[in-house]
PDB file of C-alpha atoms in Angstrom:
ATOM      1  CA  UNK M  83     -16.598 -11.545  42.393  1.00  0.00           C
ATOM      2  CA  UNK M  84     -17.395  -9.021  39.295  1.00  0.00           C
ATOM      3  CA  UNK M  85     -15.752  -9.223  36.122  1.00  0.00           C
ATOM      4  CA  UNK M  86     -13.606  -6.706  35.289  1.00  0.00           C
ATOM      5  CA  UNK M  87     -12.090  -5.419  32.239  1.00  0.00           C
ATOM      6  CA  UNK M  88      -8.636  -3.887  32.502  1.00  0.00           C
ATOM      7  CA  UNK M  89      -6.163  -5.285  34.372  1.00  0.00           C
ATOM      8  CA  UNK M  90      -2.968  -4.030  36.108  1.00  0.00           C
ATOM      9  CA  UNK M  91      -1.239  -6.290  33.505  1.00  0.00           C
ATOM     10  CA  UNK M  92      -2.464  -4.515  31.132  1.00  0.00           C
ATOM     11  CA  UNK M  93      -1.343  -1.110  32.116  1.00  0.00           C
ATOM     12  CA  UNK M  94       1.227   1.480  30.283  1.00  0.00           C
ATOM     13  CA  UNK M  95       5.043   1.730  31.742  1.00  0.00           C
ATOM     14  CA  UNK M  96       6.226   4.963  32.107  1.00  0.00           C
ATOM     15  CA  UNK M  97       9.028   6.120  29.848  1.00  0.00           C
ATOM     16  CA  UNK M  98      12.652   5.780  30.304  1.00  0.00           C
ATOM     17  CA  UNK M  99      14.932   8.050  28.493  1.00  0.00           C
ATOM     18  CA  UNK M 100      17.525   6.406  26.348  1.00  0.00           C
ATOM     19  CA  UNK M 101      15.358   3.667  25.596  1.00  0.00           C
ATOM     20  CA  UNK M 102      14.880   1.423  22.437  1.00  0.00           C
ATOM     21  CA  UNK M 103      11.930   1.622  20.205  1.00  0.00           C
ATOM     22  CA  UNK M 104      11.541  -1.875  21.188  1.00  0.00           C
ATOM     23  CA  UNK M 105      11.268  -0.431  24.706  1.00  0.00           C
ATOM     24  CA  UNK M 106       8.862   1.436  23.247  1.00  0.00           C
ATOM     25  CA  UNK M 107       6.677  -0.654  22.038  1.00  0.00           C
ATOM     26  CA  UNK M 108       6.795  -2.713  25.093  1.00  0.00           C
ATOM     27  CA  UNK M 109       5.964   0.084  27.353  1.00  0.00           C
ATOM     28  CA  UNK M 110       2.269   0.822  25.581  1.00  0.00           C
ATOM     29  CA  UNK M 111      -1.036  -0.430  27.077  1.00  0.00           C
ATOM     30  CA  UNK M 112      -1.970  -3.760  26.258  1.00  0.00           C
ATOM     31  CA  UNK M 113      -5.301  -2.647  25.772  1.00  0.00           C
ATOM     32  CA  UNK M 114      -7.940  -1.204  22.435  1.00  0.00           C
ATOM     33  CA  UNK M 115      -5.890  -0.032  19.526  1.00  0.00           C
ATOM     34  CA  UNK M 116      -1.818  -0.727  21.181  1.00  0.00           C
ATOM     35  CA  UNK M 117      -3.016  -4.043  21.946  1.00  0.00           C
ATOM     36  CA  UNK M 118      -4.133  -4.139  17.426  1.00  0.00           C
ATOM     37  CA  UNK M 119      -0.468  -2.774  16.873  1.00  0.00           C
ATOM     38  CA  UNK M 120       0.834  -5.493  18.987  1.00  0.00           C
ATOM     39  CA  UNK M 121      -1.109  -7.891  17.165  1.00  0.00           C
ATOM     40  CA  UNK M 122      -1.268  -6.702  13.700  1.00  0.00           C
ATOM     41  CA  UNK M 123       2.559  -6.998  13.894  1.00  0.00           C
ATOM     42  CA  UNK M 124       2.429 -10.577  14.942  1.00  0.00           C
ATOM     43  CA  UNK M 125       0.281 -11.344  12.221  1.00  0.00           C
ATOM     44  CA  UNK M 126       2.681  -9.464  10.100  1.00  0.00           C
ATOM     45  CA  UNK M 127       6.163 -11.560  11.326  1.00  0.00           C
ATOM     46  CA  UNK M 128       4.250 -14.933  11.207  1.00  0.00           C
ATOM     47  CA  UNK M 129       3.033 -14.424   7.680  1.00  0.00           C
ATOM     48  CA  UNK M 130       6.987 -13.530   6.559  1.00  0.00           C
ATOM     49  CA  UNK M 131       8.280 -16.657   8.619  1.00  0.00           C
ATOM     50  CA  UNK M 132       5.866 -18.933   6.702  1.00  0.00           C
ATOM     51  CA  UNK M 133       6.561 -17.356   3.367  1.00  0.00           C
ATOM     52  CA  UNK M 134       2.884 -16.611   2.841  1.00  0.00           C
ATOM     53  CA  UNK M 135       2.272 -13.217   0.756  1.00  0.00           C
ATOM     54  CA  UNK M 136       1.992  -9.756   2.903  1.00  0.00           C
ATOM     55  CA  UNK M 137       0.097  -7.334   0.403  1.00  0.00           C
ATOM     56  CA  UNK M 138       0.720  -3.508   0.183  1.00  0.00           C
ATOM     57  CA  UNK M 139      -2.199  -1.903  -1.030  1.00  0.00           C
ATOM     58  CA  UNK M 140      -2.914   2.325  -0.960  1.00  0.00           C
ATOM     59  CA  UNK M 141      -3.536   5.572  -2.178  1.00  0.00           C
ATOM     60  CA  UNK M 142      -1.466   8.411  -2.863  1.00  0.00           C
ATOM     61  CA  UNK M 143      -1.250  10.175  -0.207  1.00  0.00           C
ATOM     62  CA  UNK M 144       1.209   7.953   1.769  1.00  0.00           C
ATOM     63  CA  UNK M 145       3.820   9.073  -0.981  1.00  0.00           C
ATOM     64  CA  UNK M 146       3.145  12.571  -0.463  1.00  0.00           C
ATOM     65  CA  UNK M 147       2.946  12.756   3.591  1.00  0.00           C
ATOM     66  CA  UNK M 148       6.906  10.624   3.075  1.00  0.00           C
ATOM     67  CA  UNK M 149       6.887   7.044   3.773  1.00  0.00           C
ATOM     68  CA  UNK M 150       8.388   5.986  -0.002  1.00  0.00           C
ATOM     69  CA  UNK M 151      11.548   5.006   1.610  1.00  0.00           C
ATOM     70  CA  UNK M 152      10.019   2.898   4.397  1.00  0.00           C
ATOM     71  CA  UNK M 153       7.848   1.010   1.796  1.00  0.00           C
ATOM     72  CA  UNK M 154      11.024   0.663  -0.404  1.00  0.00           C
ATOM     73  CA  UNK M 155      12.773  -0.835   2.514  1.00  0.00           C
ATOM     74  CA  UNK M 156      10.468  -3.236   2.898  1.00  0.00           C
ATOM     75  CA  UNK M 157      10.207  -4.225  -0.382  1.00  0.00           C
ATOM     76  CA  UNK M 158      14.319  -4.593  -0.033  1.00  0.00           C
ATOM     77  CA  UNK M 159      14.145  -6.992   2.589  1.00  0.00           C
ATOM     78  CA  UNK M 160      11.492  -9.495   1.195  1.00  0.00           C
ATOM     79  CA  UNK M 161       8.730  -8.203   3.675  1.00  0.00           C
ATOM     80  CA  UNK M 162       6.169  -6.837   0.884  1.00  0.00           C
ATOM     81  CA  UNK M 163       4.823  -9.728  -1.720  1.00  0.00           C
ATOM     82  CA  UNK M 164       3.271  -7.001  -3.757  1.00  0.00           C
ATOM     83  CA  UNK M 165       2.195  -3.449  -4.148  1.00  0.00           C
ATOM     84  CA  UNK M 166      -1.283  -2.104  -5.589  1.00  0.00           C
ATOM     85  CA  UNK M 167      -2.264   1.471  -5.060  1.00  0.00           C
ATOM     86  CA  UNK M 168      -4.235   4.209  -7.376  1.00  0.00           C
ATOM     87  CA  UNK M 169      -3.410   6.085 -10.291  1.00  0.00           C
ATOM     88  CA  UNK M 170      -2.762   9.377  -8.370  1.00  0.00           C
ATOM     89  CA  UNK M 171      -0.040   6.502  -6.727  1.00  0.00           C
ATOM     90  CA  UNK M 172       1.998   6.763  -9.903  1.00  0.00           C
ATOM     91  CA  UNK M 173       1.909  11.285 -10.272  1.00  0.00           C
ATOM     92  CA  UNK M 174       3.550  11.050  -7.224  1.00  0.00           C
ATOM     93  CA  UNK M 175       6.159   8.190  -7.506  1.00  0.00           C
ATOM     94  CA  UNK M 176       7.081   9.816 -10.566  1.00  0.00           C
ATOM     95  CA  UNK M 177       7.598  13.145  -9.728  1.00  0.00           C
ATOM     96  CA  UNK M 178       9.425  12.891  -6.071  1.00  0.00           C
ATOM     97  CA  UNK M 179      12.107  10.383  -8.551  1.00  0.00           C
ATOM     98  CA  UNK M 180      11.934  12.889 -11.497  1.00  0.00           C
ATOM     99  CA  UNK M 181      13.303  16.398  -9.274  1.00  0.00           C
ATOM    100  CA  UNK M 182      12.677  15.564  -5.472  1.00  0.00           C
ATOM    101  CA  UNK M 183       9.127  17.331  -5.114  1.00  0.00           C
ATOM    102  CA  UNK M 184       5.723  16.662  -5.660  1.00  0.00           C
ATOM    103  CA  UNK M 185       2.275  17.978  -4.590  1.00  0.00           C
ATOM    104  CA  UNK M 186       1.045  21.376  -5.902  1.00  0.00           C
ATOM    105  CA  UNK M 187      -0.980  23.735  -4.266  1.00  0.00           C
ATOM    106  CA  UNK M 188      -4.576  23.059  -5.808  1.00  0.00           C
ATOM    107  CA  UNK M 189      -6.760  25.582  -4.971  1.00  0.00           C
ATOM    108  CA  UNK M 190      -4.033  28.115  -6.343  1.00  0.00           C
ATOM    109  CA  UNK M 191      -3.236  26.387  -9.587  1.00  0.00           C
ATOM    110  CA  UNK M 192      -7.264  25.409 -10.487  1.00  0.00           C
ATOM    111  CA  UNK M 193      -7.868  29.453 -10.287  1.00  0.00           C
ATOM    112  CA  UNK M 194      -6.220  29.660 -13.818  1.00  0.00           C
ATOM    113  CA  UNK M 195      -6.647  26.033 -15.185  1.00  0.00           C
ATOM    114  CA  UNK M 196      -2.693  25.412 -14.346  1.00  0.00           C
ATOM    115  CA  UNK M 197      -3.706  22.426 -12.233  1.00  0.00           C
ATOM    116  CA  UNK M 198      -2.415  19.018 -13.372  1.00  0.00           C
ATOM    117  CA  UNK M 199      -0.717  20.759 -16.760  1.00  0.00           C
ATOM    118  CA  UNK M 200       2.767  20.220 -15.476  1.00  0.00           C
ATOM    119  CA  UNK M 201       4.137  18.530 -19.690  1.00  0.00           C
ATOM    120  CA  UNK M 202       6.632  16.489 -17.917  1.00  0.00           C
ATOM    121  CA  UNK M 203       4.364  14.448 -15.432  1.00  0.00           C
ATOM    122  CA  UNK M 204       1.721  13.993 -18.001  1.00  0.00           C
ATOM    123  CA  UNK M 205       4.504  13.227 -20.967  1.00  0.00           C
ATOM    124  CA  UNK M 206       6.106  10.960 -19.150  1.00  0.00           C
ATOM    125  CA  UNK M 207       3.981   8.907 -17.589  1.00  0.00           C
ATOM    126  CA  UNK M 208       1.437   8.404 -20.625  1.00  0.00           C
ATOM    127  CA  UNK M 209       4.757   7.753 -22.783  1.00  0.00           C
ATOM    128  CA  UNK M 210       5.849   5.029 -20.184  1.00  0.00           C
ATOM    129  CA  UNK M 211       1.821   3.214 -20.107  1.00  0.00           C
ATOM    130  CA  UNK M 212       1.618   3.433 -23.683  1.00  0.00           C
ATOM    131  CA  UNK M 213       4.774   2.050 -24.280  1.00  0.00           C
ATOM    132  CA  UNK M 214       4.880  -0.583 -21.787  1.00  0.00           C
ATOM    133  CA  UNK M 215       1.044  -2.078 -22.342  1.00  0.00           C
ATOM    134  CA  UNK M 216       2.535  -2.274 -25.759  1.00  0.00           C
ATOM    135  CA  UNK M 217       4.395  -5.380 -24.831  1.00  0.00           C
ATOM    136  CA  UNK M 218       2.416  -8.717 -23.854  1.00  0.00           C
ATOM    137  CA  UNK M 219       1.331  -8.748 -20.449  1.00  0.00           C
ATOM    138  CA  UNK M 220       2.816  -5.774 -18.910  1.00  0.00           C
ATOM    139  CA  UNK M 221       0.406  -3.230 -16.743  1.00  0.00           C
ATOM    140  CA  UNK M 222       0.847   0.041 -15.740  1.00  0.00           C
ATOM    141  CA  UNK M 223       2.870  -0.399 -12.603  1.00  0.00           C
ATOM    142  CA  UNK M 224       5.800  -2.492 -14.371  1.00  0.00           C
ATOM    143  CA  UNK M 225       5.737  -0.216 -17.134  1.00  0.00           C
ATOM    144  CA  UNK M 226       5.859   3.340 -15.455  1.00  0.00           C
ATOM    145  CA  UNK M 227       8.924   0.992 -13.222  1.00  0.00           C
ATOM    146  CA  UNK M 228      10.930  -0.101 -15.507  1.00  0.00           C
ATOM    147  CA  UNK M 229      10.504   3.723 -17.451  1.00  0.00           C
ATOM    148  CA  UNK M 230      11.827   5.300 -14.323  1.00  0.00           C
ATOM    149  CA  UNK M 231      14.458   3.044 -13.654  1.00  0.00           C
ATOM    150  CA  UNK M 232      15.535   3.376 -17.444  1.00  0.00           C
ATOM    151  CA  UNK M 233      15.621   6.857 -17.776  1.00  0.00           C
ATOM    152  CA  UNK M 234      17.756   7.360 -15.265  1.00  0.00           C
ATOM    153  CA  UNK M 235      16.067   9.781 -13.436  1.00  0.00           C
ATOM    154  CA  UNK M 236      17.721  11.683 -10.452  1.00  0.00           C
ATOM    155  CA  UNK M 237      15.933  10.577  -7.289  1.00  0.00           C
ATOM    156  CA  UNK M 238      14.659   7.287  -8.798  1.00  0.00           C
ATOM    157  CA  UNK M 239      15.959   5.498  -5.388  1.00  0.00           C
ATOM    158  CA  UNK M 240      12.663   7.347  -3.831  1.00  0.00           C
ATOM    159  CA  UNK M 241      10.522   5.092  -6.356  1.00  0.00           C
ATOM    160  CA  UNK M 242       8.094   2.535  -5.026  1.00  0.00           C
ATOM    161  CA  UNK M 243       7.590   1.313  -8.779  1.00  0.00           C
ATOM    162  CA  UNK M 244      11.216   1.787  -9.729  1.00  0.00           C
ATOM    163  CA  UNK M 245      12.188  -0.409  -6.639  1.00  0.00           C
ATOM    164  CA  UNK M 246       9.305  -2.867  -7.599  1.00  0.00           C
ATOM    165  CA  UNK M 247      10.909  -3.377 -11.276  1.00  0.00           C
ATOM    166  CA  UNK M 248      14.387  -3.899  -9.595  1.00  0.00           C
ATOM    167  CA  UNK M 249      13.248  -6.601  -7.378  1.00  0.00           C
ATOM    168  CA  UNK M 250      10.358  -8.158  -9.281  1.00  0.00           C
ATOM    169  CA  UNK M 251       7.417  -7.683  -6.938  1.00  0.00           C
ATOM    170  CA  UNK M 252       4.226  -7.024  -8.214  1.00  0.00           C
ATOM    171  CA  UNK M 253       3.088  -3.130  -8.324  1.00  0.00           C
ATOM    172  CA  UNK M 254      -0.536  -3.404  -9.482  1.00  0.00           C
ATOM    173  CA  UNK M 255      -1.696   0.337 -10.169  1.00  0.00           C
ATOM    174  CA  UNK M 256      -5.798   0.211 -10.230  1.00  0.00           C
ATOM    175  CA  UNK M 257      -6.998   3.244 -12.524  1.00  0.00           C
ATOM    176  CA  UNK M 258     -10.237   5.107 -12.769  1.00  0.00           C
ATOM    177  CA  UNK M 259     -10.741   6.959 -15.839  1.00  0.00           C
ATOM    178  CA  UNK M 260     -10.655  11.028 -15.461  1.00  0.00           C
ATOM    179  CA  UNK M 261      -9.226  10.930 -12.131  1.00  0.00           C
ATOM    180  CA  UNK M 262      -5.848  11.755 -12.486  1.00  0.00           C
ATOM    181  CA  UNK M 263      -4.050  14.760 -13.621  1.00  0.00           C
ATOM    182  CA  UNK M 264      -2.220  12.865 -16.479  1.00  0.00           C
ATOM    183  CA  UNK M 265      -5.670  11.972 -18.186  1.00  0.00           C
ATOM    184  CA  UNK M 266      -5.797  15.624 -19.442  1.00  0.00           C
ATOM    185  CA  UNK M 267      -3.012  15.723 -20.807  1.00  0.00           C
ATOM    186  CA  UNK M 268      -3.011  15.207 -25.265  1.00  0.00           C
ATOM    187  CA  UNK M 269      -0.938  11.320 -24.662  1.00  0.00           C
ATOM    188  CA  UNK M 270      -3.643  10.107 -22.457  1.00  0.00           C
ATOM    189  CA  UNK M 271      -4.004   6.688 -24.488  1.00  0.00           C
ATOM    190  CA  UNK M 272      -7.530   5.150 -23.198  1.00  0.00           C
ATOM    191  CA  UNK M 273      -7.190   2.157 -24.690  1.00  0.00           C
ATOM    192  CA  UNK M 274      -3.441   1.795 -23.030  1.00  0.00           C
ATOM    193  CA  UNK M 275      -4.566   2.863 -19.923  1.00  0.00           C
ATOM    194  CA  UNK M 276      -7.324   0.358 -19.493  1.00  0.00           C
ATOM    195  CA  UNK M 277      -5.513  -2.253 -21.012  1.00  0.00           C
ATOM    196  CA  UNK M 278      -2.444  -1.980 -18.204  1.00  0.00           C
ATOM    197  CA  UNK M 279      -4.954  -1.347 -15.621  1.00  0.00           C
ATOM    198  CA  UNK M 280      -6.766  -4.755 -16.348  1.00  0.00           C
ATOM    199  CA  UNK M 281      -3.913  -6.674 -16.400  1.00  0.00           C
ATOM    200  CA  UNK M 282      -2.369  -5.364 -13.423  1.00  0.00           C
ATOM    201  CA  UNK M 283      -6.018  -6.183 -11.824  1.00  0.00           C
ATOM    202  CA  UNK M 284      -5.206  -9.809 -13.156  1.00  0.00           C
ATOM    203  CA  UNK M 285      -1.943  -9.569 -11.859  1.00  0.00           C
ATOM    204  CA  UNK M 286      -3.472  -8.712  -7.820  1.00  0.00           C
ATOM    205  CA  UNK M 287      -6.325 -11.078  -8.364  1.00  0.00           C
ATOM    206  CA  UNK M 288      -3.221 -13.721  -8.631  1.00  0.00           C
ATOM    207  CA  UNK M 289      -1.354 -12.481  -5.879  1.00  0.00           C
ATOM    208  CA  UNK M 290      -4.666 -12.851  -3.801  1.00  0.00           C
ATOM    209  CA  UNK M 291      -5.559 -16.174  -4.973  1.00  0.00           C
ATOM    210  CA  UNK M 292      -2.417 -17.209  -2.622  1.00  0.00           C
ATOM    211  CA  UNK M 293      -3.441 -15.245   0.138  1.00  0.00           C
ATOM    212  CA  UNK M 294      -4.489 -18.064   2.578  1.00  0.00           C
ATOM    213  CA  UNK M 295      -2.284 -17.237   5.923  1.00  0.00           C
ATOM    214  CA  UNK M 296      -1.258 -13.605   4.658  1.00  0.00           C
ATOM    215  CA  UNK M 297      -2.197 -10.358   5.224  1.00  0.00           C
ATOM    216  CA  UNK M 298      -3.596  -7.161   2.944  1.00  0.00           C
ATOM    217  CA  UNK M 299      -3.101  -3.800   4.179  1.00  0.00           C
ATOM    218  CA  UNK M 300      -5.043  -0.799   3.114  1.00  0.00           C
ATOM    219  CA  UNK M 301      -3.008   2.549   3.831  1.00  0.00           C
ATOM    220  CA  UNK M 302      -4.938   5.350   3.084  1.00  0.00           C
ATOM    221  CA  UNK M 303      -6.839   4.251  -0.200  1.00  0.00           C
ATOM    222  CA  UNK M 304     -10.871   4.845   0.448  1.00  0.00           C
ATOM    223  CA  UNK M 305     -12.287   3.681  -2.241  1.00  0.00           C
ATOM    224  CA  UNK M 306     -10.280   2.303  -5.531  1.00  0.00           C
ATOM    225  CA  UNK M 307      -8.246  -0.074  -3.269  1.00  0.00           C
ATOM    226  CA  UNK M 308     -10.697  -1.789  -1.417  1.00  0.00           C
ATOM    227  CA  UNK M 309     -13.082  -1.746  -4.286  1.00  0.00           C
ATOM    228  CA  UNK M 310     -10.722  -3.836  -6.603  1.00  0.00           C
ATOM    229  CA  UNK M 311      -9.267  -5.888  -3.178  1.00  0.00           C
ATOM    230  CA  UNK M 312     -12.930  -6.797  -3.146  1.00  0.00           C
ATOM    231  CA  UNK M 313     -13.613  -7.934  -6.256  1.00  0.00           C
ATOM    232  CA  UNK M 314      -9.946  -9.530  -6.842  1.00  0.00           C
ATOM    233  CA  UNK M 315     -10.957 -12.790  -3.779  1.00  0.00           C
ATOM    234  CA  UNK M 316     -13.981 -12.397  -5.575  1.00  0.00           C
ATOM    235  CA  UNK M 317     -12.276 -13.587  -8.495  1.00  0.00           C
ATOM    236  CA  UNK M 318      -9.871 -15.797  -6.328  1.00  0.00           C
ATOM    237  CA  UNK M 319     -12.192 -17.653  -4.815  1.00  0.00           C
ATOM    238  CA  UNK M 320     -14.687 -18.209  -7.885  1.00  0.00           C
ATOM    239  CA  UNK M 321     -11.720 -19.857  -9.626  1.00  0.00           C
ATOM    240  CA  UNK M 322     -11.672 -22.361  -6.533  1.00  0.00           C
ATOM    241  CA  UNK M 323      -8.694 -21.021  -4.901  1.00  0.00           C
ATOM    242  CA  UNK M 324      -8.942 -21.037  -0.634  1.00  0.00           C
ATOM    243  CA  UNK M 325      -8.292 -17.796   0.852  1.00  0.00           C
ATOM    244  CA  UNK M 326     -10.454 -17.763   4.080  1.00  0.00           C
ATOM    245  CA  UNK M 327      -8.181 -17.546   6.982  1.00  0.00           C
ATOM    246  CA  UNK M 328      -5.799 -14.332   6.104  1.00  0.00           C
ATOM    247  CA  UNK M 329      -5.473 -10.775   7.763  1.00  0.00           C
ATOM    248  CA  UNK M 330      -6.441  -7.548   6.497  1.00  0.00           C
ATOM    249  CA  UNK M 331      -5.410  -4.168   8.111  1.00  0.00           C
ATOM    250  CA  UNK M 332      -6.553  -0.850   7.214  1.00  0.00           C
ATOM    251  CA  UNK M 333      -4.488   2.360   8.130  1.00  0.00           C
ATOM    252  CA  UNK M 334      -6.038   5.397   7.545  1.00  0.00           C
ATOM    253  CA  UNK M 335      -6.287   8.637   9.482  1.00  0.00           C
ATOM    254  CA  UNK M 336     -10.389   8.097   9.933  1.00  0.00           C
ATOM    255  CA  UNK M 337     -12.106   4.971   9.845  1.00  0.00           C
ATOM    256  CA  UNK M 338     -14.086   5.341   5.832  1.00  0.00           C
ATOM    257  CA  UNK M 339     -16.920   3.155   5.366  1.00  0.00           C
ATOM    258  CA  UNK M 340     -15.799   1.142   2.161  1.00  0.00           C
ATOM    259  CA  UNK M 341     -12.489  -0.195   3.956  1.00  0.00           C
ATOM    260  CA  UNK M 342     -14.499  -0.701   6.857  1.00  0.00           C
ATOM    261  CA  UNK M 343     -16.651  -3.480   4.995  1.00  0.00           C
ATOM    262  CA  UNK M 344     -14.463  -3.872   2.010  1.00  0.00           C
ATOM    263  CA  UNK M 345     -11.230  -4.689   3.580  1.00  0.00           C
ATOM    264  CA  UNK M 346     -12.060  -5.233   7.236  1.00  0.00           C
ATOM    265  CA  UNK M 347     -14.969  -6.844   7.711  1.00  0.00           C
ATOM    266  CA  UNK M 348     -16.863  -9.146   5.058  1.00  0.00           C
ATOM    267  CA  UNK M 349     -13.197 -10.614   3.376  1.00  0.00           C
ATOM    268  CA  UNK M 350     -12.549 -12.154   6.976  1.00  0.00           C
ATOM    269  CA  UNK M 351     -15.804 -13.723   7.623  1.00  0.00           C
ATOM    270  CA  UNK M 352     -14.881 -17.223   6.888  1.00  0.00           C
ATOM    271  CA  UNK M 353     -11.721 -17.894   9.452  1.00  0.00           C
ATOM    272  CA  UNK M 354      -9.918 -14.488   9.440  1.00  0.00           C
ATOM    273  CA  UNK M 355      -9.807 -11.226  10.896  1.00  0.00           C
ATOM    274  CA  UNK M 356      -9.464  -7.678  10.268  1.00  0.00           C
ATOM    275  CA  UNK M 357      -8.220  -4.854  11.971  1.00  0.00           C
ATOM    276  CA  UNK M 358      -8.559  -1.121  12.311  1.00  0.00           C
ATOM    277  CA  UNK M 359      -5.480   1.146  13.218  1.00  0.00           C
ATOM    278  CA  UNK M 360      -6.647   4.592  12.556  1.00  0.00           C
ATOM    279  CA  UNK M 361      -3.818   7.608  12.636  1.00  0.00           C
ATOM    280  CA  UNK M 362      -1.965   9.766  10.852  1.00  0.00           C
ATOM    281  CA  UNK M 363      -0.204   7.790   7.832  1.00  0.00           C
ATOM    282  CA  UNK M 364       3.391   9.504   8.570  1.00  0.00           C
ATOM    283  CA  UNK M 365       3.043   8.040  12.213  1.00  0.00           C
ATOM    284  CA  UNK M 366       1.260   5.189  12.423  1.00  0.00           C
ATOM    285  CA  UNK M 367       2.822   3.627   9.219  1.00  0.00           C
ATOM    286  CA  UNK M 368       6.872   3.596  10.680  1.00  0.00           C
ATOM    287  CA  UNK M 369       5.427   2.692  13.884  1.00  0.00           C
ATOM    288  CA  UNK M 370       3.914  -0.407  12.414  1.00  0.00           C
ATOM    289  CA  UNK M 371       7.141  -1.300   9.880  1.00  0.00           C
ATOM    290  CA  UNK M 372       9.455  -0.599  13.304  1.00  0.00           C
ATOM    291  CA  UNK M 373       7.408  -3.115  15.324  1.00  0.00           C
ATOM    292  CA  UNK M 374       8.041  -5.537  12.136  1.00  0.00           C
ATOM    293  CA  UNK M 375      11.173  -5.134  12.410  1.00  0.00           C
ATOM    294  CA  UNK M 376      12.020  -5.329  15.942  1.00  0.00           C
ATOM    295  CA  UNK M 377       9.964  -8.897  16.314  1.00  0.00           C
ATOM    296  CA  UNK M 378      11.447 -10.123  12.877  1.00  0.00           C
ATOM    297  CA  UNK M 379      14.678  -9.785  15.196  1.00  0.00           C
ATOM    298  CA  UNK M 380      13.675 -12.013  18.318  1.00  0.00           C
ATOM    299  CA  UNK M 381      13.862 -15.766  17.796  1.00  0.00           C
ATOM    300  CA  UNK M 382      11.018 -17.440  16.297  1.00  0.00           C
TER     301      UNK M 382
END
């Protein structure tokens, strides 16, 4: 008569070589953190099917670790209602569509001041924001997109912005002032900076005012991201819009505590819910946009 737990239904299959990731997938526990993936993902499908907004939002990192081509495929097939991430998001979308490479080796190039100094990075970029926020009601991410895609730059098919620009999705980049390597540089434009970084933080807030049925996912952003996911329902919901019942997911390789409250936990405490999956970005990420993919495929 006790209650128990874990059932045999809920067990693991063994693996069958030559299977399917769909296989996959179906062979994992249905228990704890597969049984999130599971549904995360069906949150995910149902929010496409009913045309309510799914929200990328992140740091850099998941550009540097190589998922810029998953997120640019799912921007390509209607799956992503709009992008935010951090400034360091933009260094790094830049350079990987300016030669193919980013990421330098800190700790050597800070023992003689060469960090961040790179002229093309920090010419660029501050070029692109001061000339973009130039024109009404264009932000940072538009701008630095539409630069890349202009300038024809070599890889600029590995550009989340770029691809953004091309297909007119929001890409919101949230700034804070002296954190990124281009804010050394003699173009940093303060007033241009903040001035794109506001308006693409009006630019999320109305993204999020629609957000009722959708989901926001933080991958890998600690604290700018959920800070300004935060305050943007703030906003939402002060200007009387309804966005209760929605998901939020964040995906990081440890659980931080800002996400933890910020995106998981109080934003879902009138009707929704949030969920943890902690991993590595460069696995847990394609595991997540395969699972999308597979159950996008299977009848509704």
């Amino acid at each position: 008569q006790r209650k128990s737990q874990v059932a045999a239904s809920a067990l693991g299959v063994p693996w069958r070589i030559g299977g399917s990731i769909r296989d996959f997938l179906n062979s994992l526990p249905r228990l704890l953190a597969a049984a999130d993936l599971r549904e995360v993902t069906q949150r995910i499908v149902a929010a496409v099917r009913a045309q309510r907004p799914v929200v990328l939002g992140m740091g850099a990192h998941p550009l540097k670790v190589g998922l810029s081509p998953l997120i640019i495929d799912l921007l390509e097939r209607g799956l992503l209602s709009a992008v935010a991430m951090n400034g360091a998001g933009i260094i790094h979308d830049f350079e990987l569509a300016y030669q193919g490479e980013t990421s330098e080796d800190v700790a050597e190039a800070l023992r003689d001041g060469s960090f961040g100094m790179a002229r093309e990075t920090g010419e660029f970029l501050n070029t692109a924001i001061r000339a973009g926020v130039a024109q009404a009601g264009v932000g940072i991410g538009r701008a630095v997109g539409e630069q890349i895609r202009a300038a024809g730059l070599p890889y600029a098919h590995l550009s989340v912005l770029a691809a953004c620009a091309r297909l007119g999705v929001p890409a919101c980049v949230h700034v804070a002032v002296g954190t990124d390597i281009i804010h050394m540089h003699p173009q940093a434009d303060g007033a241009a900076i903040g001035e794109g970084s506001l308006r693409d933080f009006h630019l999320l807030a109305s993204v999020v005012a629609r957000l009722e049925g959708g989901v926001f996912m933080n991958l890998g952003s600690a604290v700018i991201i959920p800070e300004v996911f935060l305050k943007a329902l703030s906003l939402a919901r002060n200007l009387g819009h309804t966005v209760n019942t929605f998901t939020t997911v964040d995906l990081d390789f440890m659980r931080h505590y800002r996400p933890a409250v910020n995106v998981v936990t109080r934003p879902t405490q009138q009707g929704g819910r949030g969920f943890h999956l902690t991993g590595h970005h460069e696995i847990v990420f394609p595991l997540l946009c395969a699972a999308v993919r597979e159950e996008l495929e299977r009848p509704a």
